[in-house]
Amino acid sequence: MGSSLISGDTCTFLGWAVLALVVLVLRNRWRPRKRLPPGPSTLPVLGSIHHLTLEFQQKRFAELGKEFGDVIYLKLFRTPAIVLNSLESARELLDKRSAKYSDRTRAVLLAELIGHDLSLPFLRYGERFRKHRRWMHDAVGSKASLLKYRPMQIREAHLLLRNLLETPDNFIEHLYRYVAGTLLEITYGQRLTSMNDLIVQLAERAVIATNESGSPGSMVVDFFPILKHLPTWLPIAGFKRHALKAREDLNAWKNTGLNIVRSAMASGTASASVTSALLEAHQGHLGEEELEDIKAVGTSIYGAGTETTYGSLASFVLAMVRSSDVLRKAQDEMDRVVGHTRLPGLGDRDSLPYLSALVEEVYRWNPGLALAIPHRAISDDEYRGYDIPEGCMIMPNIWAMTRDERFYPQPEEFLPDRHLNENGDGLAQDRELPSTYVFGFGRRICPGQAFADAVLWLAIAHIVAAFDIRPVVDAFGVPVVPPAAFKPGFTSQPARFQCNIVPRSEKIAAAIAHLDV
């Protein structure tokens, strides 16, 4: 009897395999397709990448919004992404449904390679995130902490005026020094005496490297994590060499800041700071995780605040040199309310509605984060009849929200009056102000928002009270008005420009020269 070429067991296996394949094909064919929001066409492997630009992606997303609407679906290589171009959509999803949208996408470049994995803006949602957020709120978000820091903020604002009086051509450096000095002191208890301060130098290098890396989710390695294992000697691994150098600076910054505070505490010379308060609170159970968390909170406060707040201050100066009428109107209000015998304080804020509107317009005209750090959908959801798949990257386009012509006609113009009520004696109540959304959404909103806002307002109020800001003139005496040009990057800052900053009177100049700093 001849033997069968295929055994009975093999036939059974093949039969089940064919049946499983048929079921899979039929299931995929009959399974209801997800109804995704409209968006541009996709290509194999690339997805929608070919529709985007390398720089200023927020503007490209806004352009796509004119074609597809305020909620756009894209495929970034293999990653599904939804861009929210309107404040309404961001409020509905990221605020009202924050339980579903408080996670972060995997940030391979910024978190895993550079080392921002424990920085609050990039920390994945969970218990550790809640701990960091609670610490930061207690440090810079509570009313008690805000009142505690006021004398230091006033002193730093006075020093800013002194520096602008003595070397006005270096105004960019003075603005940055004001923000850095304020944040250095509250974070590490150290007064900034020189921009060569070791923490400042290390932090500046790490922050600049982070900013130049682009927005989270903008690098190919974020979508193909295997690329992070490329050998650094490969020509195409420049991103990794850049990231690892930034990582060295970041780690040095973390350790230097912590060690300086611990040494000061040991010698009994430590000033009150966020870091010293956390170290004292965890005495007796300070494990490795707690140390890493404390270091990360320090870099979160200093790093997140310097670039965005400095960018807003520089944007204010740029707007004023371009809009002398706005500055004059703010000065007229300042003279009426505050007078000429003192400088403004935070207690004057409610009595200076036009100045408040001016600050709101600074937030709108050039938001610090044009594209907010992407959120991640924790589970499947549905919005306006569209499906939002689990794991989808949600990208709030704050820049597009600040250009919504329903609320902001002539959006590229700097017009503070748009934020005032009909009587001009207070901020408008019939629409949301930019300060309510440029700091983020839902459980991911910046916990240091109130502190950063106070730092910005105080500097702007002091400059308005003390100085005129004018264009430089060319060889023929013609004013040279700088363009409204901004640099690409993670945060948005004006391109370098020139202006003349001069005291409003000899009396004001003499008063600034005698300020106690």
Coordinates of C-alpha atoms in Angstrom, one line a residue:
M1 CA 0.0 0.0 0.0
G2 CA 1.5 3.4 -1.0
S3 CA 1.8 6.1 1.7
S4 CA -0.1 9.5 1.4
L5 CA 2.1 12.5 0.7
I6 CA 0.0 14.6 3.1
S7 CA -1.0 13.2 6.5
G8 CA -4.5 13.6 7.9
D9 CA -3.2 15.9 10.6
T10 CA -1.6 18.2 8.0
C11 CA -4.8 18.3 6.0
T12 CA -6.7 19.3 9.1
F13 CA -4.2 22.0 9.9
L14 CA -4.4 23.4 6.3
G15 CA -8.2 23.3 6.4
W16 CA -8.3 25.3 9.6
A17 CA -5.7 27.7 8.2
V18 CA -7.7 28.4 5.1
L19 CA -10.9 28.8 7.1
A20 CA -9.1 31.3 9.4
L21 CA -7.8 33.3 6.4
V22 CA -11.3 33.4 4.9
V23 CA -12.8 34.6 8.2
L24 CA -10.1 37.3 8.5
V25 CA -10.6 38.6 5.0
L26 CA -14.4 38.7 5.4
R27 CA -14.1 40.4 8.8
N28 CA -11.8 43.1 7.4
R29 CA -14.2 43.6 4.5
W30 CA -17.3 43.8 6.6
R31 CA -15.9 45.6 9.6
P32 CA -17.2 49.1 9.6
R33 CA -14.6 51.6 8.6
K34 CA -13.7 54.4 11.0
R35 CA -15.2 57.7 10.0
L36 CA -12.2 60.0 10.4
P37 CA -12.2 63.8 10.2
P38 CA -11.4 65.2 6.8
G39 CA -7.8 65.8 5.8
P40 CA -5.3 65.7 3.0
S41 CA -4.5 62.7 1.0
T42 CA -2.0 60.1 2.1
L43 CA 0.8 58.1 0.5
P44 CA 2.1 54.6 1.5
V45 CA 4.6 54.8 4.3
L46 CA 4.8 58.6 4.3
G47 CA 1.1 59.2 5.1
S48 CA 0.4 63.0 4.9
I49 CA 4.0 64.1 5.4
H50 CA 4.3 65.4 1.9
H51 CA 1.6 68.0 2.6
L52 CA 3.6 69.6 5.4
T53 CA 6.5 72.1 5.7
L54 CA 9.8 71.7 7.6
E55 CA 9.3 75.0 9.4
F56 CA 6.3 76.9 10.8
Q57 CA 4.0 73.9 10.6
Q58 CA 1.4 75.8 12.5
K59 CA 0.8 78.0 9.5
R60 CA 0.6 75.0 7.2
F61 CA -2.0 73.4 9.4
A62 CA -4.0 76.7 9.4
E63 CA -3.9 76.7 5.6
L64 CA -5.2 73.1 5.5
G65 CA -7.9 74.1 7.9
K66 CA -9.3 76.5 5.3
E67 CA -9.8 73.5 3.0
F68 CA -10.8 70.8 5.5
G69 CA -12.2 72.6 8.5
D70 CA -11.1 73.2 12.1
V71 CA -10.6 69.5 12.9
I72 CA -8.1 67.8 10.5
Y73 CA -7.0 64.2 10.3
L74 CA -3.5 63.4 9.1
K75 CA -1.3 60.4 9.0
L76 CA 2.2 61.2 10.1
F77 CA 4.0 58.2 8.7
R78 CA 2.2 55.4 10.7
T79 CA 0.9 57.7 13.4
P80 CA -2.7 59.0 13.3
A81 CA -2.9 62.7 14.2
I82 CA -5.7 65.2 14.5
V83 CA -5.0 68.9 14.4
L84 CA -7.4 71.2 16.3
N85 CA -7.4 74.6 14.6
S86 CA -10.2 76.1 16.7
L87 CA -10.6 77.0 20.3
E88 CA -14.0 75.4 20.4
S89 CA -12.7 72.0 19.4
A90 CA -9.8 72.2 21.9
R91 CA -12.1 73.2 24.7
E92 CA -14.5 70.3 23.9
L93 CA -11.8 67.6 23.7
L94 CA -8.9 68.7 25.8
D95 CA -10.8 70.5 28.6
K96 CA -14.2 68.8 28.9
R97 CA -12.9 65.4 28.1
S98 CA -9.5 65.8 29.7
A99 CA -9.7 62.3 31.3
K100 CA -9.3 60.9 27.7
Y101 CA -6.7 63.4 26.4
S102 CA -4.2 64.1 29.2
D103 CA -1.5 61.6 28.1
R104 CA 1.5 62.5 25.9
T105 CA 2.7 60.8 22.8
R106 CA 6.0 59.1 22.9
A107 CA 8.7 61.8 22.4
V108 CA 11.7 59.8 21.4
L109 CA 14.0 62.8 20.6
L110 CA 13.1 65.1 23.4
A111 CA 12.3 62.6 26.2
E112 CA 14.3 59.5 25.4
L113 CA 17.4 60.9 23.7
I114 CA 17.8 64.4 25.2
G115 CA 16.4 63.3 28.6
H116 CA 13.2 65.4 29.2
D117 CA 11.3 62.2 30.1
L118 CA 10.7 63.5 33.7
S119 CA 10.1 67.2 32.7
L120 CA 6.4 68.0 33.4
P121 CA 5.6 69.1 29.8
F122 CA 6.6 65.7 28.4
L123 CA 5.8 63.4 31.3
R124 CA 3.4 60.6 30.5
Y125 CA 0.1 60.8 32.3
G126 CA -0.1 58.9 35.6
E127 CA 0.7 59.2 39.3
R128 CA 4.2 60.6 38.7
F129 CA 2.8 63.3 36.5
R130 CA 0.2 64.2 39.2
K131 CA 2.9 64.4 41.8
H132 CA 5.1 66.8 39.7
R133 CA 2.1 68.9 38.9
R134 CA 1.1 69.1 42.6
W135 CA 4.7 70.1 43.5
M136 CA 4.8 72.8 40.8
H137 CA 1.4 74.2 41.7
D138 CA 2.4 74.5 45.4
A139 CA 5.7 76.2 44.3
V140 CA 4.6 78.7 41.7
G141 CA 0.8 78.4 41.3
S142 CA -0.7 79.0 44.7
K143 CA -1.7 82.5 46.0
A144 CA 0.7 82.2 48.9
S145 CA 3.7 81.5 46.7
L146 CA 2.8 84.3 44.3
L147 CA 2.7 86.8 47.2
K148 CA 6.0 85.4 48.6
Y149 CA 7.8 86.1 45.4
R150 CA 6.6 89.6 44.8
P151 CA 9.5 91.5 46.5
M152 CA 12.0 89.5 44.4
Q153 CA 10.0 90.2 41.2
I154 CA 9.9 93.9 41.9
R155 CA 13.6 94.0 42.5
E156 CA 14.3 92.1 39.2
A157 CA 12.0 94.5 37.4
H158 CA 14.0 97.5 38.8
L159 CA 17.2 95.9 37.7
L160 CA 15.8 95.4 34.2
L161 CA 15.1 99.2 34.1
R162 CA 18.6 100.0 35.3
N163 CA 20.2 97.7 32.6
L164 CA 18.0 99.2 29.9
L165 CA 19.0 102.7 31.0
E166 CA 22.8 102.0 31.0
T167 CA 23.1 99.8 27.9
P168 CA 19.9 100.0 25.9
D169 CA 21.5 98.5 22.8
N170 CA 21.8 95.2 24.7
F171 CA 18.0 95.1 25.4
I172 CA 17.7 91.5 24.1
E173 CA 20.2 90.3 26.7
H174 CA 18.6 92.4 29.4
L175 CA 15.2 90.9 28.7
Y176 CA 16.6 87.4 28.9
R177 CA 18.6 88.2 32.0
Y178 CA 15.4 89.5 33.7
V179 CA 13.6 86.2 33.1
A180 CA 16.6 84.0 33.9
G181 CA 17.3 85.9 37.1
T182 CA 13.8 85.6 38.3
L183 CA 13.5 81.9 37.6
L184 CA 17.0 81.1 38.9
E185 CA 16.2 82.6 42.3
I186 CA 12.8 80.9 42.8
T187 CA 14.1 77.5 41.5
Y188 CA 17.5 77.4 43.2
G189 CA 17.6 80.3 45.6
Q190 CA 20.5 81.9 43.8
R191 CA 20.7 85.6 42.8
L192 CA 22.0 86.0 39.3
T193 CA 25.1 88.2 39.3
S194 CA 26.4 87.3 35.9
M195 CA 25.1 85.6 32.7
N196 CA 28.2 83.4 33.1
D197 CA 26.6 81.7 36.1
L198 CA 27.2 78.0 35.6
I199 CA 23.5 76.9 36.0
V200 CA 22.4 79.6 33.5
Q201 CA 25.1 78.6 31.0
L202 CA 24.2 74.9 31.2
A203 CA 20.5 75.6 31.2
E204 CA 20.8 77.9 28.2
R205 CA 22.6 75.4 26.2
A206 CA 20.1 72.6 27.0
V207 CA 17.1 74.8 26.4
I208 CA 18.5 76.2 23.1
A209 CA 19.2 72.6 21.9
T210 CA 15.7 71.6 22.8
N211 CA 14.2 74.6 21.1
E212 CA 16.2 74.0 17.9
S213 CA 15.1 70.3 17.8
G214 CA 11.6 71.5 16.7
S215 CA 8.2 70.7 18.1
P216 CA 7.5 67.3 19.7
G217 CA 6.5 64.8 17.0
S218 CA 8.3 66.7 14.3
M219 CA 11.4 64.5 14.0
V220 CA 11.4 61.2 12.0
V221 CA 12.9 59.4 15.0
D222 CA 9.6 60.1 16.9
F223 CA 7.8 58.0 14.3
F224 CA 10.5 55.4 13.8
P225 CA 12.0 54.9 17.2
I226 CA 14.4 52.2 16.0
L227 CA 16.4 55.1 14.5
K228 CA 17.5 56.2 18.0
H229 CA 19.8 53.1 17.9
L230 CA 21.8 54.4 14.9
P231 CA 25.5 54.6 15.6
T232 CA 26.5 58.2 16.1
W233 CA 29.3 58.0 13.5
L234 CA 26.8 57.6 10.7
P235 CA 26.3 60.8 8.6
I236 CA 22.5 60.5 8.9
A237 CA 22.7 60.4 12.8
G238 CA 23.4 64.1 13.2
F239 CA 20.1 64.4 15.2
K240 CA 21.4 61.8 17.7
R241 CA 24.8 63.5 18.1
H242 CA 23.0 66.8 18.7
A243 CA 20.6 65.2 21.2
L244 CA 23.3 63.4 23.2
K245 CA 25.3 66.7 23.6
A246 CA 22.1 68.3 24.8
R247 CA 21.6 65.4 27.2
E248 CA 25.0 66.0 28.7
D249 CA 24.2 69.7 29.3
L250 CA 20.8 68.8 30.7
N251 CA 22.2 66.3 33.2
A252 CA 24.9 68.7 34.2
W253 CA 22.3 71.4 34.8
K254 CA 20.1 69.1 36.9
N255 CA 23.1 67.9 39.1
T256 CA 24.7 71.3 39.4
G257 CA 21.4 72.9 40.5
L258 CA 20.7 70.2 43.1
N259 CA 24.2 70.2 44.5
I260 CA 24.4 74.0 44.9
V261 CA 21.2 74.0 46.9
R262 CA 22.2 71.0 49.0
S263 CA 25.6 72.6 49.8
A264 CA 23.9 75.8 50.8
M265 CA 21.5 73.9 53.0
A266 CA 24.3 72.1 54.7
S267 CA 26.1 75.3 55.5
G268 CA 23.0 77.1 56.6
T269 CA 23.2 79.7 53.9
A270 CA 20.4 78.5 51.6
S271 CA 17.7 81.0 50.5
A272 CA 14.1 79.9 50.1
S273 CA 13.6 78.1 46.8
V274 CA 11.5 75.4 45.2
T275 CA 14.4 73.0 45.3
S276 CA 15.2 73.6 49.0
A277 CA 11.6 73.3 50.0
L278 CA 11.2 69.9 48.2
L279 CA 14.5 68.6 49.7
E280 CA 13.3 69.6 53.2
A281 CA 9.9 68.1 52.7
H282 CA 11.5 64.7 51.8
Q283 CA 14.1 64.5 54.4
G284 CA 14.3 60.9 55.8
H285 CA 12.9 59.3 52.7
L286 CA 14.9 60.8 49.9
G287 CA 15.4 57.9 47.5
E288 CA 16.8 58.0 44.0
E289 CA 13.4 58.4 42.5
E290 CA 12.6 61.4 44.7
L291 CA 16.0 63.0 43.8
E292 CA 15.3 62.6 40.1
D293 CA 11.9 64.1 40.5
I294 CA 13.2 67.1 42.4
K295 CA 15.8 67.7 39.8
A296 CA 13.2 67.4 37.0
V297 CA 10.8 69.9 38.7
G298 CA 13.7 72.4 38.8
T299 CA 14.4 72.1 35.1
S300 CA 10.7 72.2 34.4
I301 CA 10.2 75.5 36.1
Y302 CA 13.3 77.2 34.8
G303 CA 13.4 75.6 31.3
A304 CA 9.7 76.0 30.5
G305 CA 9.6 79.6 31.7
T306 CA 12.7 81.2 30.3
E307 CA 12.2 80.7 26.6
T308 CA 8.4 81.4 26.5
T309 CA 8.4 84.4 28.8
Y310 CA 11.5 85.9 27.1
G311 CA 9.9 85.4 23.7
S312 CA 6.8 87.3 24.9
L313 CA 8.9 90.2 26.3
A314 CA 10.9 90.4 23.0
S315 CA 7.6 90.3 21.1
F316 CA 6.3 93.2 23.2
V317 CA 9.3 95.4 22.3
L318 CA 9.0 94.5 18.7
A319 CA 5.3 95.4 18.7
M320 CA 6.0 98.7 20.4
V321 CA 8.7 99.8 17.9
R322 CA 6.2 99.0 15.1
S323 CA 3.2 100.6 16.9
S324 CA 4.2 103.9 18.6
D325 CA 0.5 104.8 18.9
V326 CA -0.1 101.7 21.1
L327 CA 2.8 102.6 23.4
R328 CA 1.6 106.2 23.7
K329 CA -1.9 105.1 24.6
A330 CA -0.5 102.7 27.3
Q331 CA 1.7 105.5 28.7
D332 CA -1.2 108.0 28.8
E333 CA -3.2 105.4 30.9
M334 CA -0.1 104.8 33.1
D335 CA 0.4 108.5 33.8
R336 CA -3.3 109.0 34.7
V337 CA -3.5 106.0 37.1
V338 CA 0.0 105.6 38.5
G339 CA 1.3 109.2 38.1
H340 CA 4.9 110.2 37.9
T341 CA 6.1 109.7 41.4
R342 CA 6.3 105.9 41.6
L343 CA 6.6 102.8 39.4
P344 CA 3.6 100.5 38.9
G345 CA 3.0 97.4 41.0
L346 CA 0.9 94.3 40.5
G347 CA -1.7 96.0 42.7
D348 CA -2.3 98.5 39.9
R349 CA -3.2 95.9 37.4
D350 CA -7.0 96.1 37.7
S351 CA -6.8 99.9 37.2
L352 CA -4.9 99.6 33.9
P353 CA -7.3 97.9 31.5
Y354 CA -5.5 99.1 28.4
L355 CA -2.2 97.7 29.6
S356 CA -4.0 94.4 30.4
A357 CA -5.4 94.4 26.8
L358 CA -1.9 95.1 25.5
V359 CA -0.5 92.0 27.4
E360 CA -3.4 89.9 26.0
E361 CA -2.4 91.1 22.5
V362 CA 1.2 90.1 23.1
Y363 CA 0.0 86.6 24.0
R364 CA -2.1 86.5 20.8
W365 CA 0.3 88.2 18.4
N366 CA 3.1 85.7 19.0
P367 CA 2.0 82.8 21.3
G368 CA 5.0 81.2 23.0
L369 CA 4.1 77.8 21.9
A370 CA 2.5 78.2 18.5
L371 CA 1.8 74.4 18.4
A372 CA 1.0 73.1 21.9
I373 CA 2.8 69.9 22.9
P374 CA 0.7 67.1 21.4
H375 CA -1.8 65.2 23.6
R376 CA -2.6 61.6 23.1
A377 CA -6.1 59.9 23.1
I378 CA -6.1 57.3 25.9
S379 CA -9.1 55.5 24.4
D380 CA -11.4 55.6 21.4
D381 CA -13.7 58.6 21.2
E382 CA -16.2 60.3 18.9
Y383 CA -16.5 64.0 18.1
R384 CA -19.0 65.6 15.7
G385 CA -19.7 62.2 14.3
Y386 CA -16.1 61.4 13.6
D387 CA -14.0 58.6 15.2
I388 CA -10.9 59.5 17.1
P389 CA -8.8 56.3 17.5
E390 CA -7.0 55.3 20.7
G391 CA -3.4 56.4 20.5
C392 CA -4.1 59.3 18.2
M393 CA -1.9 62.3 18.4
I394 CA -3.9 65.5 19.2
M395 CA -2.2 68.7 18.2
P396 CA -3.7 72.0 19.4
N397 CA -2.8 74.7 16.9
I398 CA -2.7 77.7 19.2
W399 CA -1.4 79.9 16.4
A400 CA -4.4 79.2 14.3
M401 CA -6.7 79.9 17.3
T402 CA -5.0 83.4 17.7
R403 CA -5.7 84.0 14.0
D404 CA -9.4 83.2 14.0
E405 CA -10.9 86.1 12.1
R406 CA -14.3 85.5 13.8
F407 CA -12.7 87.0 16.9
Y408 CA -9.6 88.7 15.6
P409 CA -10.1 90.8 12.4
Q410 CA -6.8 91.8 10.8
P411 CA -5.0 89.1 12.9
E412 CA -1.5 90.1 11.9
E413 CA -2.0 93.6 13.2
F414 CA -1.1 94.4 16.8
L415 CA -4.4 95.9 18.2
P416 CA -4.9 95.8 22.0
D417 CA -8.3 97.4 21.7
R418 CA -9.8 94.2 20.4
H419 CA -9.6 92.8 24.0
L420 CA -11.5 95.7 25.6
N421 CA -15.2 95.9 26.3
E422 CA -17.4 98.5 24.6
N423 CA -16.7 101.1 27.2
G424 CA -13.0 100.6 27.0
D425 CA -12.8 100.4 30.8
G426 CA -12.2 96.7 31.2
L427 CA -11.4 93.5 29.4
A428 CA -14.0 92.0 27.1
Q429 CA -16.3 89.5 28.8
D430 CA -18.1 88.2 25.7
R431 CA -15.2 86.1 24.4
E432 CA -12.2 84.2 25.7
L433 CA -8.9 86.1 26.2
P434 CA -5.7 84.7 24.8
S435 CA -4.2 84.2 28.3
T436 CA -6.9 81.6 28.9
Y437 CA -5.6 79.2 26.3
V438 CA -2.0 80.0 25.3
F439 CA -0.8 78.2 28.4
G440 CA -2.4 74.9 27.3
F441 CA -5.5 72.9 28.0
G442 CA -7.1 70.6 30.5
R443 CA -4.9 68.8 33.0
R444 CA -1.9 69.8 30.9
I445 CA -2.3 73.5 31.4
C446 CA 0.9 75.1 32.7
P447 CA 0.7 75.1 36.6
G448 CA 3.0 78.2 36.7
Q449 CA 0.7 80.2 34.5
A450 CA -0.1 82.9 37.1
F451 CA 3.5 83.3 38.0
A452 CA 4.7 83.6 34.4
D453 CA 1.9 86.1 33.7
A454 CA 2.9 88.2 36.6
V455 CA 6.5 88.2 35.5
L456 CA 5.5 89.4 32.0
W457 CA 3.0 92.0 33.2
L458 CA 5.4 93.5 35.7
A459 CA 8.2 93.9 33.1
I460 CA 5.9 95.4 30.5
A461 CA 4.3 97.8 33.0
H462 CA 7.8 99.0 34.1
I463 CA 9.0 99.5 30.6
V464 CA 5.9 101.4 29.5
A465 CA 6.2 103.7 32.5
A466 CA 9.8 104.5 32.1
F467 CA 10.9 104.3 28.4
D468 CA 10.0 105.2 24.9
I469 CA 10.8 102.6 22.2
R470 CA 11.6 104.0 18.8
P471 CA 12.8 102.7 15.4
V472 CA 16.5 103.3 14.6
V473 CA 17.1 105.7 11.7
D474 CA 19.3 105.1 8.7
A475 CA 22.0 107.4 7.3
F476 CA 19.3 109.7 5.8
G477 CA 17.4 110.0 9.1
V478 CA 14.6 107.7 7.9
P479 CA 13.1 105.4 10.6
V480 CA 13.8 101.7 9.9
V481 CA 10.8 99.8 11.2
P482 CA 11.7 96.1 11.7
P483 CA 9.5 93.5 10.2
A484 CA 7.3 91.2 12.2
A485 CA 9.6 88.3 11.7
F486 CA 9.9 85.3 14.0
K487 CA 12.3 82.4 14.2
P488 CA 11.2 78.8 13.7
G489 CA 11.5 76.4 16.7
F490 CA 9.8 74.7 19.5
T491 CA 9.1 78.1 21.1
S492 CA 8.3 81.2 19.0
Q493 CA 10.6 84.2 19.4
P494 CA 11.2 87.3 17.2
A495 CA 14.1 87.3 14.8
R496 CA 16.8 89.7 16.1
F497 CA 16.0 93.3 15.5
Q498 CA 17.2 96.8 16.5
C499 CA 15.4 99.7 18.2
N500 CA 16.2 102.7 20.3
I501 CA 15.1 102.6 24.0
V502 CA 15.3 105.9 25.7
P503 CA 14.0 107.2 29.1
R504 CA 10.8 109.3 28.8
S505 CA 12.4 112.2 30.7
E506 CA 15.6 113.2 32.6
K507 CA 13.6 112.9 35.8
I508 CA 12.7 109.3 35.1
A509 CA 16.3 108.5 34.1
A510 CA 17.5 109.9 37.4
A511 CA 14.9 107.9 39.4
I512 CA 15.9 104.7 37.6
A513 CA 19.6 105.3 38.4
H514 CA 18.8 105.5 42.1
L515 CA 16.6 102.4 42.3
D516 CA 17.5 99.9 45.0
V517 CA 18.6 96.7 43.2

